[in-house]
Tab-separated table of C-alpha atoms and ligand atoms in Angstrom:
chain	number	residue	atom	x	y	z
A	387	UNK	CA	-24.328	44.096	-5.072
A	388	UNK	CA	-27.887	42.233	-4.374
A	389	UNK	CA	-27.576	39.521	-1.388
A	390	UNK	CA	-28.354	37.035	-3.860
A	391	UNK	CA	-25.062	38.066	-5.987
A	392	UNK	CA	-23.173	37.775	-2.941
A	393	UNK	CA	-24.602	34.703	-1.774
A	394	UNK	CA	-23.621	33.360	-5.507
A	395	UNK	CA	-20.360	34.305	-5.589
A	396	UNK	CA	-20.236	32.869	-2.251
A	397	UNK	CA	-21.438	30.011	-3.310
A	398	UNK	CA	-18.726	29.968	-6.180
A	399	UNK	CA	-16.029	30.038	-4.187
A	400	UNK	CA	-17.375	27.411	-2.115
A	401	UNK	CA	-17.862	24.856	-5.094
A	402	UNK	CA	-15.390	26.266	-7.667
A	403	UNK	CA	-12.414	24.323	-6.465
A	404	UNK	CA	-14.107	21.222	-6.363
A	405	UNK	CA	-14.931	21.777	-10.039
A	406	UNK	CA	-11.842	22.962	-10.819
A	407	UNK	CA	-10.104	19.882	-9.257
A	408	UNK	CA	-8.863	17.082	-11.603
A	409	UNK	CA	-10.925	14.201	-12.053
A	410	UNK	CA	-10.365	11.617	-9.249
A	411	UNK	CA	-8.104	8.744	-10.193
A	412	UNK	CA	-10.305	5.404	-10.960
A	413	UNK	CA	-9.275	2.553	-8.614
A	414	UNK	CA	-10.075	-0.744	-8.950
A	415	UNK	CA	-9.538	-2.571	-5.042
A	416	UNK	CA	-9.145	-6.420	-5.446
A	417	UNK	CA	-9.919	-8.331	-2.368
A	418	UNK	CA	-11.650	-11.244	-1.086
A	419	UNK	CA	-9.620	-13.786	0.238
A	420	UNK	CA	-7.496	-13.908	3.107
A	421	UNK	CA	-6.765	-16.141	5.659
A	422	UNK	CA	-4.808	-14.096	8.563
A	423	UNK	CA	-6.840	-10.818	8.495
A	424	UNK	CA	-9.695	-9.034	8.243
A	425	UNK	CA	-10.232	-8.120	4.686
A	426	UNK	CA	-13.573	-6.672	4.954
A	427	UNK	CA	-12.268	-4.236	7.452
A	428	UNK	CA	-9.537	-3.269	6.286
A	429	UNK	CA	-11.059	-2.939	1.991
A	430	UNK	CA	-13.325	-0.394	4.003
A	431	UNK	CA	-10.854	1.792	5.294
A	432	UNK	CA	-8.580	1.780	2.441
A	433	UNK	CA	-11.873	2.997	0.637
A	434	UNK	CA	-12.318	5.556	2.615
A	435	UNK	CA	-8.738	6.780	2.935
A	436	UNK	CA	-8.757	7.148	-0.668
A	437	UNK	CA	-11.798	8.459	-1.453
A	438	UNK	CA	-12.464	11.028	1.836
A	439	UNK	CA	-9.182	12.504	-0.229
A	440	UNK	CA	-11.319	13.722	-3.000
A	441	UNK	CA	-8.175	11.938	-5.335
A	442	UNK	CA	-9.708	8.630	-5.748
A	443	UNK	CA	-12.975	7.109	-6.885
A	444	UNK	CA	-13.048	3.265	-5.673
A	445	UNK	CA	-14.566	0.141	-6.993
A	446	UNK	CA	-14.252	-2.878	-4.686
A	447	UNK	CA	-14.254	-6.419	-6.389
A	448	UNK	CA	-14.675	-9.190	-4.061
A	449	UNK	CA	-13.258	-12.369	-5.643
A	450	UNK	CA	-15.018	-15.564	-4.715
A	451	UNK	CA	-14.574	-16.923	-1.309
A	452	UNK	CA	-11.553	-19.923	-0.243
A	453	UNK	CA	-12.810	-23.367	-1.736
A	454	UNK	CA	-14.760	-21.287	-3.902
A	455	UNK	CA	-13.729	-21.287	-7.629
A	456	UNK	CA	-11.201	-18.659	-8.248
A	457	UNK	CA	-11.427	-19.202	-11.787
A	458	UNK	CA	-14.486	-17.221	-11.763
A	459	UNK	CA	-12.725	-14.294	-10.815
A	460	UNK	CA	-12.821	-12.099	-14.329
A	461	UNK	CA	-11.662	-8.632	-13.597
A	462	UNK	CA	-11.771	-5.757	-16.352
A	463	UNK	CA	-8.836	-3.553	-15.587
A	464	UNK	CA	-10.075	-1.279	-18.624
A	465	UNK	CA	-10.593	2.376	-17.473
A	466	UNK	CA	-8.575	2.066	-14.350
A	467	UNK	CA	-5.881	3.898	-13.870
A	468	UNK	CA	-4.941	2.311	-9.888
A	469	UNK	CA	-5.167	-1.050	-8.758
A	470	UNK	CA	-4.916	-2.005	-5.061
A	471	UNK	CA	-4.048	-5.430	-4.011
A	472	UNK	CA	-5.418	-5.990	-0.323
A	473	UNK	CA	-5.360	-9.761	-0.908
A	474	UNK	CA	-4.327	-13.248	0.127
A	475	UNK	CA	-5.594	-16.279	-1.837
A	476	UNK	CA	-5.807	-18.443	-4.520
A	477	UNK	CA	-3.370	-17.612	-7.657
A	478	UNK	CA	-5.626	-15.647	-10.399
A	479	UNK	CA	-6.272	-17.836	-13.895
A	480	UNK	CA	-3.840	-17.832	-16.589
A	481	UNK	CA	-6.236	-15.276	-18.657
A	482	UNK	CA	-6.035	-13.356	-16.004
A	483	UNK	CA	-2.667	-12.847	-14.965
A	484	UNK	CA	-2.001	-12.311	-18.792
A	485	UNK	CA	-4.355	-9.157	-18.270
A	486	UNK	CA	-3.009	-7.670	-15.575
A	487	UNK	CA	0.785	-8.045	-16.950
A	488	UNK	CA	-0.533	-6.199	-19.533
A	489	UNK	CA	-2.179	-3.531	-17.900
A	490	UNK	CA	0.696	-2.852	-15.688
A	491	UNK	CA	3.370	-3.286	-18.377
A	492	UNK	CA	1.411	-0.426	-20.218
A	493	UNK	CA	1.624	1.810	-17.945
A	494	UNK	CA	-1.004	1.057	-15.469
A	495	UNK	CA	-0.655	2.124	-11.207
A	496	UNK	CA	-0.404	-0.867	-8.204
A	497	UNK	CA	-0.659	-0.651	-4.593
A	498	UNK	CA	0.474	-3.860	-2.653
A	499	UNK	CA	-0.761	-3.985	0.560
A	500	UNK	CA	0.059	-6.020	3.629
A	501	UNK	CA	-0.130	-9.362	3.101
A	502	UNK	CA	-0.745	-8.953	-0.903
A	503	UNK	CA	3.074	-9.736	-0.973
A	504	UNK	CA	2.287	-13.474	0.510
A	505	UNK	CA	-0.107	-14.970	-2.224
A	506	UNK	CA	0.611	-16.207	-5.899
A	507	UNK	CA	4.201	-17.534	-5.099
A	508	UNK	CA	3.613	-19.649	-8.578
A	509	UNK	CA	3.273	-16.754	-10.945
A	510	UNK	CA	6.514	-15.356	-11.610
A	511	UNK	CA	5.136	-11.587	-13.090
A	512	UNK	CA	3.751	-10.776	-9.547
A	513	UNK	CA	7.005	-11.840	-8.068
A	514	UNK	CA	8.533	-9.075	-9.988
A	515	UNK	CA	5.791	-6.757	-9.587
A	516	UNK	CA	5.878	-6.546	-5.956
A	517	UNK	CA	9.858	-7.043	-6.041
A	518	UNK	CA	9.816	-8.831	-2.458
A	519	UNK	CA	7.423	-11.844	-0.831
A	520	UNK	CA	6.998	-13.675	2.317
A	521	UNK	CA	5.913	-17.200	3.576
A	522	UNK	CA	3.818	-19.334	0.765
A	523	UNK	CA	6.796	-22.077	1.026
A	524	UNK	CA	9.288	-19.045	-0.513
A	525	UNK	CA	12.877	-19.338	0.320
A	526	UNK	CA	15.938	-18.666	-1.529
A	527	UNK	CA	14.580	-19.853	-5.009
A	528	UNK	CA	12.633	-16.849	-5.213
A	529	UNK	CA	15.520	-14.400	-4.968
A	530	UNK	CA	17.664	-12.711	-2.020
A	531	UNK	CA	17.004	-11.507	0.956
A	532	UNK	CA	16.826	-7.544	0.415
A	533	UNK	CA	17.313	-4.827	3.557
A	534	UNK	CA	19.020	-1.543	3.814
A	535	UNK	CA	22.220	-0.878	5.942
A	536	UNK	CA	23.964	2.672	6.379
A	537	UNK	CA	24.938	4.497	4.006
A	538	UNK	CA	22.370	4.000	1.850
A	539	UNK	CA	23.710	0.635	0.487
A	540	UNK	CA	20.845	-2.322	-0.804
A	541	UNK	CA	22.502	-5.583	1.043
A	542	UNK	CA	20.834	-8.803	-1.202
A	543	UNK	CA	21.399	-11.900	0.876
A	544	UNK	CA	21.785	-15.177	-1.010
A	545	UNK	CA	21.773	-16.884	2.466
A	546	UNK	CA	19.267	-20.392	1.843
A	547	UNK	CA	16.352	-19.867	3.844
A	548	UNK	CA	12.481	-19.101	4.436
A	549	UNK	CA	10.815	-16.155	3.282
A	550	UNK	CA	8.891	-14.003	5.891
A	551	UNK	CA	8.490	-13.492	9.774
A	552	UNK	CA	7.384	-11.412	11.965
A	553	UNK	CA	6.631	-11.242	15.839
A	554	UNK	CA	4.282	-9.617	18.278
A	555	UNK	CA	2.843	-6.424	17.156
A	556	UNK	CA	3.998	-2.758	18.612
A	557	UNK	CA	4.691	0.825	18.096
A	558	UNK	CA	7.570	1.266	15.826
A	559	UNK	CA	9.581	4.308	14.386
A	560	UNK	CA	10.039	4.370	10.454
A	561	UNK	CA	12.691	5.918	8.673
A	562	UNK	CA	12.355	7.526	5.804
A	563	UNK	CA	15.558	6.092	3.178
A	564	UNK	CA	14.365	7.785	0.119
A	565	UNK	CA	13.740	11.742	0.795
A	566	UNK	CA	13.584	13.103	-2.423
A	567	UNK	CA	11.340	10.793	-3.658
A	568	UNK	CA	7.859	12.102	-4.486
A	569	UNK	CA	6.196	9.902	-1.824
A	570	UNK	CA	8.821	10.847	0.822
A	571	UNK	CA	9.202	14.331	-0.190
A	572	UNK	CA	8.544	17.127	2.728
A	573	UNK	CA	8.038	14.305	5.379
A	574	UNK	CA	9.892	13.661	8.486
A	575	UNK	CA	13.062	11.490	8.063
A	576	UNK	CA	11.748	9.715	11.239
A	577	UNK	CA	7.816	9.306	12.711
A	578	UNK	CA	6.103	7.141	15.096
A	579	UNK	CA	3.486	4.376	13.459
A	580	UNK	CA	1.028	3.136	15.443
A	581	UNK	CA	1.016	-0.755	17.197
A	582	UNK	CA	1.266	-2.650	13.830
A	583	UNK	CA	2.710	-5.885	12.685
A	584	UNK	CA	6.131	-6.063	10.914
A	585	UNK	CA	7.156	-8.148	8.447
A	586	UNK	CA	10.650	-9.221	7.851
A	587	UNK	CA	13.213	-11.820	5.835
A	588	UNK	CA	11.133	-10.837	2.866
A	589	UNK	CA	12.854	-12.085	-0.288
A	590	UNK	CA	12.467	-11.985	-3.779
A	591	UNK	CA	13.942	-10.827	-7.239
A	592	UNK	CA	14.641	-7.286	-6.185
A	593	UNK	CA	14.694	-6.008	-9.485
A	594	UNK	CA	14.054	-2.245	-10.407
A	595	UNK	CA	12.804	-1.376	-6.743
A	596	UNK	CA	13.913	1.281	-4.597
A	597	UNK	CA	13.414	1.194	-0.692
A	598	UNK	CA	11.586	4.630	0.473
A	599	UNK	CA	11.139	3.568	4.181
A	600	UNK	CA	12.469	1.002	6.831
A	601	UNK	CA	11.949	-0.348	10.357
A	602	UNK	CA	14.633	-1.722	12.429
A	603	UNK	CA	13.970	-5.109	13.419
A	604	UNK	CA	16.086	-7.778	15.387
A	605	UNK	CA	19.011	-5.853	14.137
A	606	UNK	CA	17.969	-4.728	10.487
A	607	UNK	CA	16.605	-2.463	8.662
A	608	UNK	CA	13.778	-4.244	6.779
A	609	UNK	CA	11.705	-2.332	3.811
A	610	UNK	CA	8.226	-1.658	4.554
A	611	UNK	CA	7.429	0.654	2.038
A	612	UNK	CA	9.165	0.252	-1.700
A	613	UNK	CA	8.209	0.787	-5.346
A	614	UNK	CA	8.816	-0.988	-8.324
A	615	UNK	CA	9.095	-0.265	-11.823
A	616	UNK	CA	7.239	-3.334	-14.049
A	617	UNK	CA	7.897	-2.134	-18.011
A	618	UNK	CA	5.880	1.399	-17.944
A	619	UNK	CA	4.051	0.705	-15.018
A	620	UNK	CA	4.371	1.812	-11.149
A	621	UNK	CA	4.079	-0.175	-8.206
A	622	UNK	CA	3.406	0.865	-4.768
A	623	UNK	CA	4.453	-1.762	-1.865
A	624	UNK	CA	3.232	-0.802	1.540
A	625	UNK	CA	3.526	-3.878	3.598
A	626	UNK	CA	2.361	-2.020	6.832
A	627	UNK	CA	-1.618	-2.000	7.434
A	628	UNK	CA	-2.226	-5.450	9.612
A	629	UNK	CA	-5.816	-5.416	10.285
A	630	UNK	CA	-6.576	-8.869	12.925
A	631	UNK	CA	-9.202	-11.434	12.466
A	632	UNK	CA	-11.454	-9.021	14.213
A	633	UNK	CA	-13.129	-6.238	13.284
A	634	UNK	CA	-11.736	-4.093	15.981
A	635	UNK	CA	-8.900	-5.010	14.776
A	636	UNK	CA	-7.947	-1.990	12.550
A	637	UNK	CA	-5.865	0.213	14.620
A	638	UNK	CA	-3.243	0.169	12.603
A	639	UNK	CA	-4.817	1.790	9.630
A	640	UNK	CA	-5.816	4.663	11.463
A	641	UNK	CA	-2.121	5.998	11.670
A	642	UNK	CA	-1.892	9.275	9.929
A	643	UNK	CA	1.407	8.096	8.967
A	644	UNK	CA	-0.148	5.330	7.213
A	645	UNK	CA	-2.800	7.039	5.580
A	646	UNK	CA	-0.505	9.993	4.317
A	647	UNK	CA	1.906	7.717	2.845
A	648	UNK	CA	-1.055	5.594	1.563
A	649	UNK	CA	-2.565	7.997	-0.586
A	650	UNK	CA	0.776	9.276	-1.913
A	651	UNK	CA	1.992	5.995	-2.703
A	652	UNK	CA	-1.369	5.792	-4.534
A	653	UNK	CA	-1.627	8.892	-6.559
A	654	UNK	CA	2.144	8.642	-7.459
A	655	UNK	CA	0.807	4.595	-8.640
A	656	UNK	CA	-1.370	6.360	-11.175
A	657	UNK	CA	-0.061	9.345	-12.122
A	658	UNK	CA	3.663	9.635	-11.415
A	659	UNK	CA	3.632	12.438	-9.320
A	660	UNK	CA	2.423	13.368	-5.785
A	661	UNK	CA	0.643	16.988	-5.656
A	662	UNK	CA	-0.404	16.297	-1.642
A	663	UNK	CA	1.810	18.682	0.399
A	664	UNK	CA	2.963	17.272	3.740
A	665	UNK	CA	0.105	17.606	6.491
A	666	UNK	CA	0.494	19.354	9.621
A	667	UNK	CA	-0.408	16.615	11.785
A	668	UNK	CA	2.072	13.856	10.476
A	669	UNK	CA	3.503	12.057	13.129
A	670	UNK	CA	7.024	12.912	14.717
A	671	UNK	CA	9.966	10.919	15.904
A	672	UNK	CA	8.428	10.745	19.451
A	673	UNK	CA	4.790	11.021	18.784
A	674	UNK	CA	2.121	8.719	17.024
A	675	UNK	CA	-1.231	11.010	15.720
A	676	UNK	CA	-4.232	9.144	14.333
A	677	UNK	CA	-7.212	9.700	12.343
A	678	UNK	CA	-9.983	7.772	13.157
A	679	UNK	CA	-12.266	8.877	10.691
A	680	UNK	CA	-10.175	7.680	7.844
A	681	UNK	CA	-9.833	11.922	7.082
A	682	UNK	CA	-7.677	14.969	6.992
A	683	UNK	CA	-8.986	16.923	10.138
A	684	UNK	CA	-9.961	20.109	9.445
A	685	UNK	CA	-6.386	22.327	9.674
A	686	UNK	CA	-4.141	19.632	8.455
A	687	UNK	CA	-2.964	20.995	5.109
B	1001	ZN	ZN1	-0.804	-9.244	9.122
């Protein structure tokens, strides 16, 4: 064997599972609009979360800016197979809502992120789509309450009242409340996430959802992480992520926990199944790990 043969097979082993490797999932990120957070930041990392994987390619489509007209905003959800939601504006156009009830009822991925759970209180599909919302003058019109107690049991509280609060940001654990489910599966029941901001008294229809991961709050266990079925298609709601009005303000992103569950969330969205094995450097119960580069480090799988 020549050292050019065995600097091409070499070189075939090197690019061959690349090649090999299915085509990366088309994502279409929506964002543009938010009034609480940094957007820009935060559209970014998801971006390169997703596509430092090698599982995603991402478009980002900025809609036009508050007191702009939103009724310019004309996305083609054609040839996408993911759509992420990191978004908190004005309600989309009739036309368009039509479109994306239809690209989601046939079958088409979501990811709801953050605050994407607060806008568009007036259009009844989303509310169903993302199961649960928060603030946006929701209260007990919109549906229940909805957290998890032990045992496994959903408790849906009629109780009148606002949608959505939350208090100073910290470290929290999360607990894992669906193990067997593909996004869950081979992950710690408990791990640390990094200072982040958590939402609770989120309420909403609660229809065809299932809770994969909770936080303890003032006495509850409040979803942070849930999907939703919407006629074929799969939702993804990850309502961890706050990124401040600053653009420092992304620590909470950089959680490995985050960005593991993230990207499963995501490729179970699109495809219905999760082929990511659990990394080696996934948080524990006690201990927090980050990665600041929005990547895998080398030995983590
Ligand atoms: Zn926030």
């Amino acid at each position: 064997m020549t050292r050019k043969t065995i600097l091409t097979l070499l070189l075939a082993c090197l690019i061959l599972p690349v090649a090999q490797a299915a085509q990366p999932i088309k994502t279409l990120l929506i964002t543009g609009q938010d009034g609480s957070h940094y957007w820009r930041g935060a559209s970014q990392g998801i971006e390169k979360i997703l596509e430092n994987s090698g599982l995603f390619e991402v478009d980002i489509l900025v809609t036009p800016d508050f007191g702009e007209d939103i009724n310019r905003f004309e996305p083609d959800f054609k040839g996408y197979s993911l759509v992420i939601i990191n978004y908190g504006g004005a309600t989309w156009k009739p036309s368009v809502r039509r479109a994306f009830e239809k690209y989601v009822s046939d079958g088409g991925g979501v990811v709801v992120l953050h605050s994407s759970i607060i806008p568009m209180e007036d259009w009844p599909a989303y509310n169903e789509m993302t199961a649960l919302g928060a603030w946006n003058g929701r209260d007990e019109r919109w549906g229940p309450y909805v957290y998890w107690t032990e045992g496994g049991r959903y408790i849906y509280d009629y109780t009148p009242g606002y949608a959505g609060y939350h208090g100073l940001q910290h470290e929290t654990v999360v607990d894992t409340r669906a193990p067997g489910h593909p996004i869950m599966q081979g992950l710690p029941p408990r791990w640390k996430h990094f200072k982040d901001e958590i939402y609770t008294k989120l309420r909403g229809p609660g229809r065809n959802m299932e809770i994969l991961a909770t936080i303890e709050e003032q006495g509850r266990h409040e979803p942070v992480m849930w999907t939703v079925g919407y006629g074929k298609g799969r939702v993804f709601v990850d309502v961890l992520g706050h990124c401040g009005n600053d653009p420092e303000l992304t620590y909470s992103i950089l959680c490995t926990g985050y960005q593991v569950t993230l990207l499963r969330g995501a490729e179970w969205a699109a495809t219905g199944t999760v082929t990511q094995p659990a990394p080696k450097d996934f948080p524990l119960e006690d201990t927090f790990t980050l990665r600041p580069e929005f990547k895998a480090p080398f030995h983590a799988y």
